Amino acid sequence: CSADQSPVGSVLTPLQTQGKAVAVYRSLCSAATLPVSACSGSAVKFIMEPKLYRPPPEVRGMTSLDKEAFTQTITVPALRVPTGVLNKVVKSLKKSAIQRPGIPRVVQDKEESSDFRLVLLDPHKVSSTTSFSEAEAEALRSFSVSEELQHYELQLTYHNLKTEEVLEAVLPQGQDVTSSFSRVGHIAHMNLRDHQLPYKNLIGQVIMDKNPGVTCVVNKTNMIDSTYRNFKMEVLAGEENMVAKVKENGVNYEFDFSRVYWNPRLSTEHQRVVQLIKPGETVFDVFAGVGPFAVPAARSGAKVLANDLNPESYRWLQHNCKLNKVEKKVRSFNLDGRAFIQGPVKQELPALLKGTAGVHVVMNLPALALEFLDAFRGLLHQEPPCDENLPIVHCYCFSKDDNPETDVVKRASDSIGFPLESQCSVHFVRNVAPNKDMMCVRFKVPKEVLFSKDHDQTEPAPKRQKCEEATDST
């Protein structure tokens, strides 16, 4: 009923082999609806293998990937189909046919007849002739196909298993199994938990094997750098090439993923904000990174002043501007965020406020951006106050509050020194952790804040742009 399923590489005596074969034989028989005695001869039509998608138990605890150890032979049901109606039958049995990576649904008839083929079926869906739906049974009758089930011995290998199946088989039972990762060009970025670390290299290899185009798998090894918003990482599998090439919303980016920050989950948010910016308007990007807001805004016709404290981000920002041919529309700076607001922003604003084109300030540093809002207090205290064309701020932040909208508005109001409740909007961006949301507060800088003469504008010591964990940052 089944081939010997001993671990690859083990040696059994003839007596051991015979005993193991009998045990497997009886196990398979007990899984079927037939009595054991029915398995004694060639009259057996089909035996359902209940462990079709489970790798052999011997792989449990493996830390160095042995692909051969996952090989096993199982028995699946099959229908003998005339070749003349093969395509029609396969189409009719779409829901019942076997579907596994690298496994063909149609194989050579065991009698090697050129007039027939075997269509392999999923034993989880087909255990007897009564398992077919009415539509499937009618189709088989119309094509004169016998519903008698054949049994076919099928070899499953590592390549036929899904990522989750391999990892569930290897890691200790009862522990969380992760197969999720962030894709950044050719790099798969994982955040492994402590109990997964002994298997980190195996996990990396499996992720690379099962995801075409991934040639490097990395794991975060610490929290984000306190100043430059990047994190240390180790290579789990593949090449140590950290320069990624990414296309987001039609824009090309290149950067060293180990030295800058990039979050592929923010593609929709980048697009949302850029679509709010009209051609001819001005954008101040305070924490620009490698340019996910600045570059597309410039491409859409905006004038952009982009800043980042990280020298590597600043370098790749300039590179991406040239890559997308917007270097003449973007002025880049390598300053602390507060120095950027109290320097280039302060210098440019007076003339911009006299015009009619909108002005936007993007502050995408959610762990700390709210703390920089006080830089706007009295920023233009030497200028005559005006009500028109005040800059619109898009400020990102995190909240663990039960009412995150109220929480972030209150914190923004406290930082800027003016009640914003009646003149701002809050947009939910994403959930970054259990009970922790990323939000975007949007408001016009009140003239009472911008032109305040009570605020001392002597520059305080720059605040360092410290961040929280990589999973929380943008």
XYZ file of N, CA and C in Angstrom, residues 169-314:
438
model
N 6.887 22.228 10.229
C 7.458 20.896 10.437
C 8.773 20.960 11.200
N 9.514 22.046 11.042
C 10.852 22.147 11.616
C 10.836 22.714 13.037
N 10.116 23.815 13.235
C 10.125 24.474 14.532
C 9.400 23.635 15.590
N 9.754 23.794 16.854
C 9.094 23.038 17.921
C 7.588 23.244 17.910
N 6.853 22.199 18.197
C 5.410 22.275 18.204
C 4.927 23.234 19.283
N 3.872 23.991 18.942
C 3.299 24.911 19.911
C 3.901 26.294 19.878
N 4.977 26.493 19.108
C 5.588 27.815 19.016
C 5.148 28.520 17.739
N 5.133 29.856 17.801
C 4.719 30.641 16.645
C 5.658 30.397 15.473
N 5.072 30.294 14.305
C 5.845 30.135 13.077
C 5.615 31.359 12.212
N 6.679 31.997 11.789
C 6.520 33.166 10.934
C 7.054 32.887 9.545
N 6.278 33.283 8.561
C 6.766 33.223 7.181
C 6.575 34.592 6.537
N 6.220 35.591 7.346
C 5.975 36.932 6.809
C 7.276 37.732 6.769
N 7.349 38.619 5.824
C 8.521 39.473 5.684
C 8.145 40.679 4.835
N 8.977 41.691 4.911
C 8.818 42.865 4.053
C 9.744 42.700 2.865
N 9.222 42.925 1.687
C 10.027 42.786 0.462
C 10.526 44.163 0.050
N 11.827 44.313 -0.025
C 12.449 45.563 -0.460
C 13.390 45.220 -1.604
N 12.892 45.301 -2.825
C 13.687 44.878 -3.969
C 13.976 43.393 -3.881
N 15.258 43.053 -3.927
C 15.659 41.639 -3.847
C 15.824 41.160 -2.417
N 15.564 42.053 -1.446
C 15.800 41.753 -0.037
C 14.487 41.422 0.678
N 14.500 40.315 1.432
C 13.384 39.977 2.319
C 13.819 40.326 3.734
N 13.059 41.212 4.386
C 13.421 41.680 5.720
C 12.482 41.057 6.744
N 13.045 40.330 7.713
C 12.256 39.651 8.734
C 12.540 40.233 10.118
N 11.575 40.077 11.012
C 11.744 40.420 12.420
C 11.500 39.150 13.233
N 12.518 38.325 13.379
C 12.358 37.043 14.057
C 12.285 37.226 15.572
N 11.487 36.353 16.205
C 11.397 36.357 17.654
C 12.499 35.472 18.244
N 12.686 35.600 19.553
C 13.800 34.905 20.212
C 13.756 33.395 19.987
N 12.558 32.795 20.079
C 12.479 31.339 19.962
C 12.736 30.853 18.536
N 12.736 31.780 17.577
C 12.991 31.409 16.187
C 14.469 31.549 15.812
N 15.236 32.221 16.636
C 16.631 32.510 16.293
C 17.502 31.261 16.082
N 17.308 30.172 16.838
C 18.133 28.978 16.555
C 17.923 28.430 15.147
N 16.814 28.783 14.519
C 16.484 28.276 13.188
C 16.614 29.375 12.122
N 17.268 30.489 12.469
C 17.253 31.672 11.613
C 17.820 31.413 10.221
N 18.920 30.669 10.130
C 19.516 30.431 8.814
C 18.653 29.510 7.963
N 18.052 28.517 8.595
C 17.128 27.646 7.864
C 15.926 28.450 7.380
N 15.360 29.294 8.252
C 14.208 30.122 7.864
C 14.576 31.011 6.690
N 15.752 31.630 6.756
C 16.197 32.490 5.660
C 16.308 31.747 4.350
N 16.860 30.529 4.394
C 17.011 29.735 3.178
C 15.661 29.355 2.596
N 14.707 28.977 3.457
C 13.372 28.598 2.984
C 12.674 29.789 2.342
N 12.767 30.952 2.978
C 12.146 32.163 2.420
C 12.729 32.462 1.044
N 14.027 32.318 0.901
C 14.670 32.604 -0.383
C 14.276 31.568 -1.433
N 14.205 30.300 -1.031
C 13.850 29.227 -1.967
C 12.436 29.384 -2.502
N 11.526 29.815 -1.641
C 10.104 29.804 -1.976
C 9.600 31.116 -2.567
N 10.464 32.115 -2.691
C 10.039 33.421 -3.208
C 10.954 33.858 -4.344
N 10.545 33.636 -5.583
C 11.366 34.012 -6.736
C 11.749 35.495 -6.698
N 12.986 35.774 -6.986
C 13.455 37.162 -6.999
C 14.110 37.588 -5.709
N 13.850 36.878 -4.622
C 14.518 37.178 -3.350
C 15.885 36.503 -3.347
N 16.932 37.296 -3.264
C 18.288 36.747 -3.271
C 19.040 37.061 -1.983
N 18.365 37.723 -1.048
C 18.988 38.059 0.230
C 17.890 38.138 1.289
N 18.117 37.465 2.422
C 17.166 37.511 3.539
C 17.901 38.045 4.752
N 17.343 39.082 5.383
C 17.997 39.698 6.538
C 17.047 39.711 7.731
N 17.629 39.818 8.906
C 16.865 39.907 10.145
C 17.351 41.107 10.935
N 16.402 41.869 11.473
C 16.758 43.006 12.321
C 17.383 42.496 13.603
N 18.490 43.109 14.040
C 19.174 42.642 15.245
C 19.073 43.625 16.402
N 18.538 44.820 16.171
C 18.402 45.773 17.270
C 17.332 46.810 16.951
N 17.155 47.731 17.835
C 16.211 48.813 17.603
C 16.807 49.791 16.603
N 15.957 50.664 16.094
C 16.430 51.657 15.128
C 17.502 52.532 15.757
N 18.509 52.867 14.971
C 19.559 53.760 15.423
C 18.931 55.057 15.948
N 19.418 55.526 17.077
C 18.793 56.657 17.754
C 18.870 57.959 16.982
N 19.756 58.051 16.035
C 19.921 59.301 15.309
C 19.482 59.208 13.854
N 19.876 58.169 13.166
C 19.686 58.123 11.719
C 18.563 57.213 11.247
N 17.784 56.657 12.161
C 16.592 55.887 11.799
C 16.892 54.690 10.908
N 18.024 54.051 11.099
C 18.266 52.765 10.447
C 18.617 51.745 11.522
N 18.700 50.490 11.177
C 18.937 49.470 12.181
C 19.972 48.462 11.686
N 20.638 47.843 12.633
C 21.606 46.816 12.279
C 20.861 45.556 11.876
N 21.426 44.820 10.969
C 20.788 43.598 10.502
C 21.849 42.552 10.195
N 21.425 41.316 10.182
C 22.312 40.234 9.795
C 21.721 39.491 8.613
N 22.590 39.020 7.759
C 22.152 38.271 6.587
C 21.916 36.821 7.001
N 20.706 36.335 6.764
C 20.359 34.948 7.098
C 20.633 33.998 5.951
N 20.480 34.491 4.736
C 20.691 33.645 3.553
C 20.930 34.528 2.338
N 21.710 34.007 1.376
C 21.905 34.705 0.114
C 23.067 35.678 0.108
N 23.043 36.553 -0.849
C 24.134 37.503 -1.068
C 24.070 38.656 -0.078
N 25.211 39.266 0.186
C 25.251 40.415 1.092
C 25.235 41.715 0.298
N 24.293 41.830 -0.589
C 24.125 43.048 -1.382
C 22.945 43.822 -0.821
N 23.222 44.943 -0.152
C 22.174 45.706 0.527
C 21.614 46.857 -0.306
N 22.136 47.059 -1.506
C 21.623 48.144 -2.353
C 20.390 47.640 -3.093
N 19.246 48.145 -2.682
C 17.975 47.688 -3.236
C 17.477 48.629 -4.323
N 16.762 48.050 -5.276
C 16.091 48.818 -6.327
C 14.600 48.558 -6.199
N 13.848 49.625 -5.979
C 12.421 49.507 -5.691
C 11.634 50.425 -6.611
N 10.459 49.958 -7.018
C 9.543 50.805 -7.775
C 8.261 50.945 -6.982
N 7.903 52.182 -6.633
C 6.705 52.443 -5.847
C 5.872 53.512 -6.529
N 4.621 53.181 -6.828
C 3.708 54.117 -7.488
C 4.317 54.722 -8.753
N 5.035 53.881 -9.497
C 5.610 54.322 -10.761
C 6.914 55.074 -10.639
N 7.449 55.214 -9.427
C 8.699 55.955 -9.201
C 9.794 54.972 -8.801
N 10.974 55.134 -9.363
C 12.104 54.255 -9.075
C 12.963 54.830 -7.946
N 13.371 53.939 -7.032
C 14.244 54.346 -5.930
C 15.393 53.348 -5.814
N 16.529 53.840 -5.388
C 17.681 52.998 -5.078
C 18.269 53.491 -3.766
N 18.700 52.560 -2.912
C 19.268 52.943 -1.619
C 19.914 51.735 -0.965
N 20.793 52.009 -0.006
C 21.422 50.962 0.798
C 20.499 50.679 1.973
N 19.795 49.573 1.922
C 18.775 49.264 2.917
C 19.357 49.128 4.320
N 20.640 48.837 4.434
C 21.257 48.673 5.751
C 21.614 50.011 6.389
N 21.505 51.112 5.634
C 21.967 52.399 6.166
C 20.905 53.493 6.121
N 19.735 53.183 5.571
C 18.638 54.156 5.543
C 17.363 53.428 5.978
N 16.262 54.168 6.072
C 15.006 53.509 6.419
C 14.045 53.546 5.243
N 13.397 52.398 5.028
C 12.387 52.286 3.966
C 11.303 51.326 4.438
N 10.061 51.727 4.300
C 8.945 50.874 4.696
C 7.994 50.676 3.520
N 7.974 49.482 2.917
C 7.112 49.238 1.758
C 5.631 49.292 2.087
N 5.271 49.248 3.375
C 3.859 49.269 3.755
C 3.239 50.665 3.641
N 4.059 51.669 3.368
C 3.550 53.042 3.317
C 3.319 53.551 1.901
N 3.339 52.659 0.937
C 3.144 53.065 -0.451
C 1.837 53.827 -0.646
N 0.749 53.317 -0.091
C -0.556 53.965 -0.245
C -0.577 55.333 0.415
N 0.064 55.448 1.569
C 0.087 56.737 2.266
C 0.907 57.770 1.508
N 2.027 57.348 0.957
C 2.818 58.262 0.137
C 1.968 58.812 -1.009
N 1.269 57.916 -1.674
C 0.440 58.309 -2.813
C -0.697 59.229 -2.373
N -1.313 58.948 -1.229
C -2.438 59.757 -0.755
C -2.034 61.212 -0.562
N -0.901 61.432 0.101
C -0.464 62.795 0.383
C -0.017 63.512 -0.887
N 0.724 62.805 -1.731
C 1.199 63.427 -2.980
C 0.027 63.871 -3.842
N -1.065 63.124 -3.824
C -2.233 63.500 -4.615
C -2.931 64.748 -4.086
N -2.635 65.128 -2.842
C -3.201 66.359 -2.277
C -2.416 67.595 -2.713
N -1.250 67.365 -3.278
C -0.362 68.469 -3.668
C -0.554 68.789 -5.148
N -0.820 70.054 -5.443
C -1.089 70.476 -6.821
C 0.184 70.999 -7.492
N 0.243 70.924 -8.815
C 1.390 71.487 -9.542
C 1.582 72.961 -9.182
N 2.824 73.359 -8.983
C 3.123 74.743 -8.650
C 3.168 75.025 -7.160
N 2.684 74.090 -6.342
C 2.742 74.289 -4.894
C 4.134 73.945 -4.368
N 4.398 74.314 -3.109
C 5.703 74.080 -2.488
C 5.564 73.069 -1.357
N 6.517 72.152 -1.288
C 6.534 71.128 -0.249
C 7.837 71.228 0.538
N 7.703 71.332 1.869
C 8.851 71.213 2.768
C 8.775 69.829 3.393
N 9.712 68.966 3.061
C 9.736 67.601 3.596
C 10.802 67.558 4.688
N 10.360 67.602 5.947
C 11.281 67.795 7.070
C 12.128 66.561 7.345
N 11.526 65.378 7.217
C 12.232 64.119 7.463
C 12.098 63.265 6.199
N 12.817 63.636 5.169
C 12.539 63.147 3.807
C 12.988 61.723 3.528
N 13.921 61.189 4.322
C 14.432 59.868 3.993
C 15.073 59.869 2.617
N 14.792 58.827 1.817
C 15.376 58.738 0.477
C 14.440 59.309 -0.585
N 13.334 59.941 -0.133
C 12.502 60.677 -1.073
C 11.141 60.138 -1.443
N 10.468 59.271 -0.635
C 9.180 58.719 -1.052
C 8.053 59.741 -1.148
N 8.193 60.884 -0.463
C 7.244 61.990 -0.654
C 7.821 63.019 -1.629
N 9.091 63.357 -1.437
C 9.718 64.448 -2.186
C 9.790 64.182 -3.682
N 10.244 62.986 -4.075
C 10.436 62.698 -5.499
C 9.108 62.682 -6.267
N 8.086 61.930 -5.818
C 6.822 61.959 -6.568
C 6.145 63.321 -6.555
N 6.309 64.095 -5.477
C 5.740 65.444 -5.442
C 6.395 66.319 -6.511
N 7.719 66.205 -6.634
C 8.430 66.959 -7.667
C 8.011 66.509 -9.056
N 7.814 65.204 -9.241
C 7.371 64.682 -10.531
C 5.987 65.207 -10.909
N 5.176 65.485 -9.899
C 3.834 65.988 -10.177
C 3.804 67.492 -10.393
N 4.962 68.140 -10.303
C 5.034 69.562 -10.626
C 5.205 70.489 -9.446
N 5.465 69.957 -8.266
C 5.655 70.794 -7.088
C 7.114 71.208 -6.941
N 7.317 72.309 -6.248
C 8.656 72.740 -5.858
C 8.927 72.128 -4.484
N 10.061 71.453 -4.310
C 10.301 70.694 -3.087
C 11.617 71.100 -2.426
N 11.542 71.289 -1.109
C 12.732 71.429 -0.283
C 12.713 70.228 0.660
N 13.688 69.326 0.526
C 13.680 68.066 1.266
C 14.902 67.975 2.162
N 14.680 67.471 3.368
C 15.750 67.434 4.362
C 15.792 66.090 5.078
N 17.008 65.637 5.417
C 17.151 64.495 6.312
C 18.480 64.586 7.039
N 18.453 64.233 8.325
C 19.649 64.317 9.147
C 20.667 63.237 8.803
N 20.213 62.074 8.365
C 21.090 60.950 8.044
C 21.874 61.250 6.762
N 23.206 61.317 6.823
C 23.990 61.606 5.614
C 23.740 60.610 4.483
N 23.503 59.330 4.838
C 23.235 58.328 3.803
C 21.884 58.569 3.145
N 20.875 58.906 3.928
C 19.566 59.222 3.353
C 19.676 60.441 2.443
N 20.410 61.439 2.893
C 20.630 62.653 2.104
C 21.291 62.313 0.768
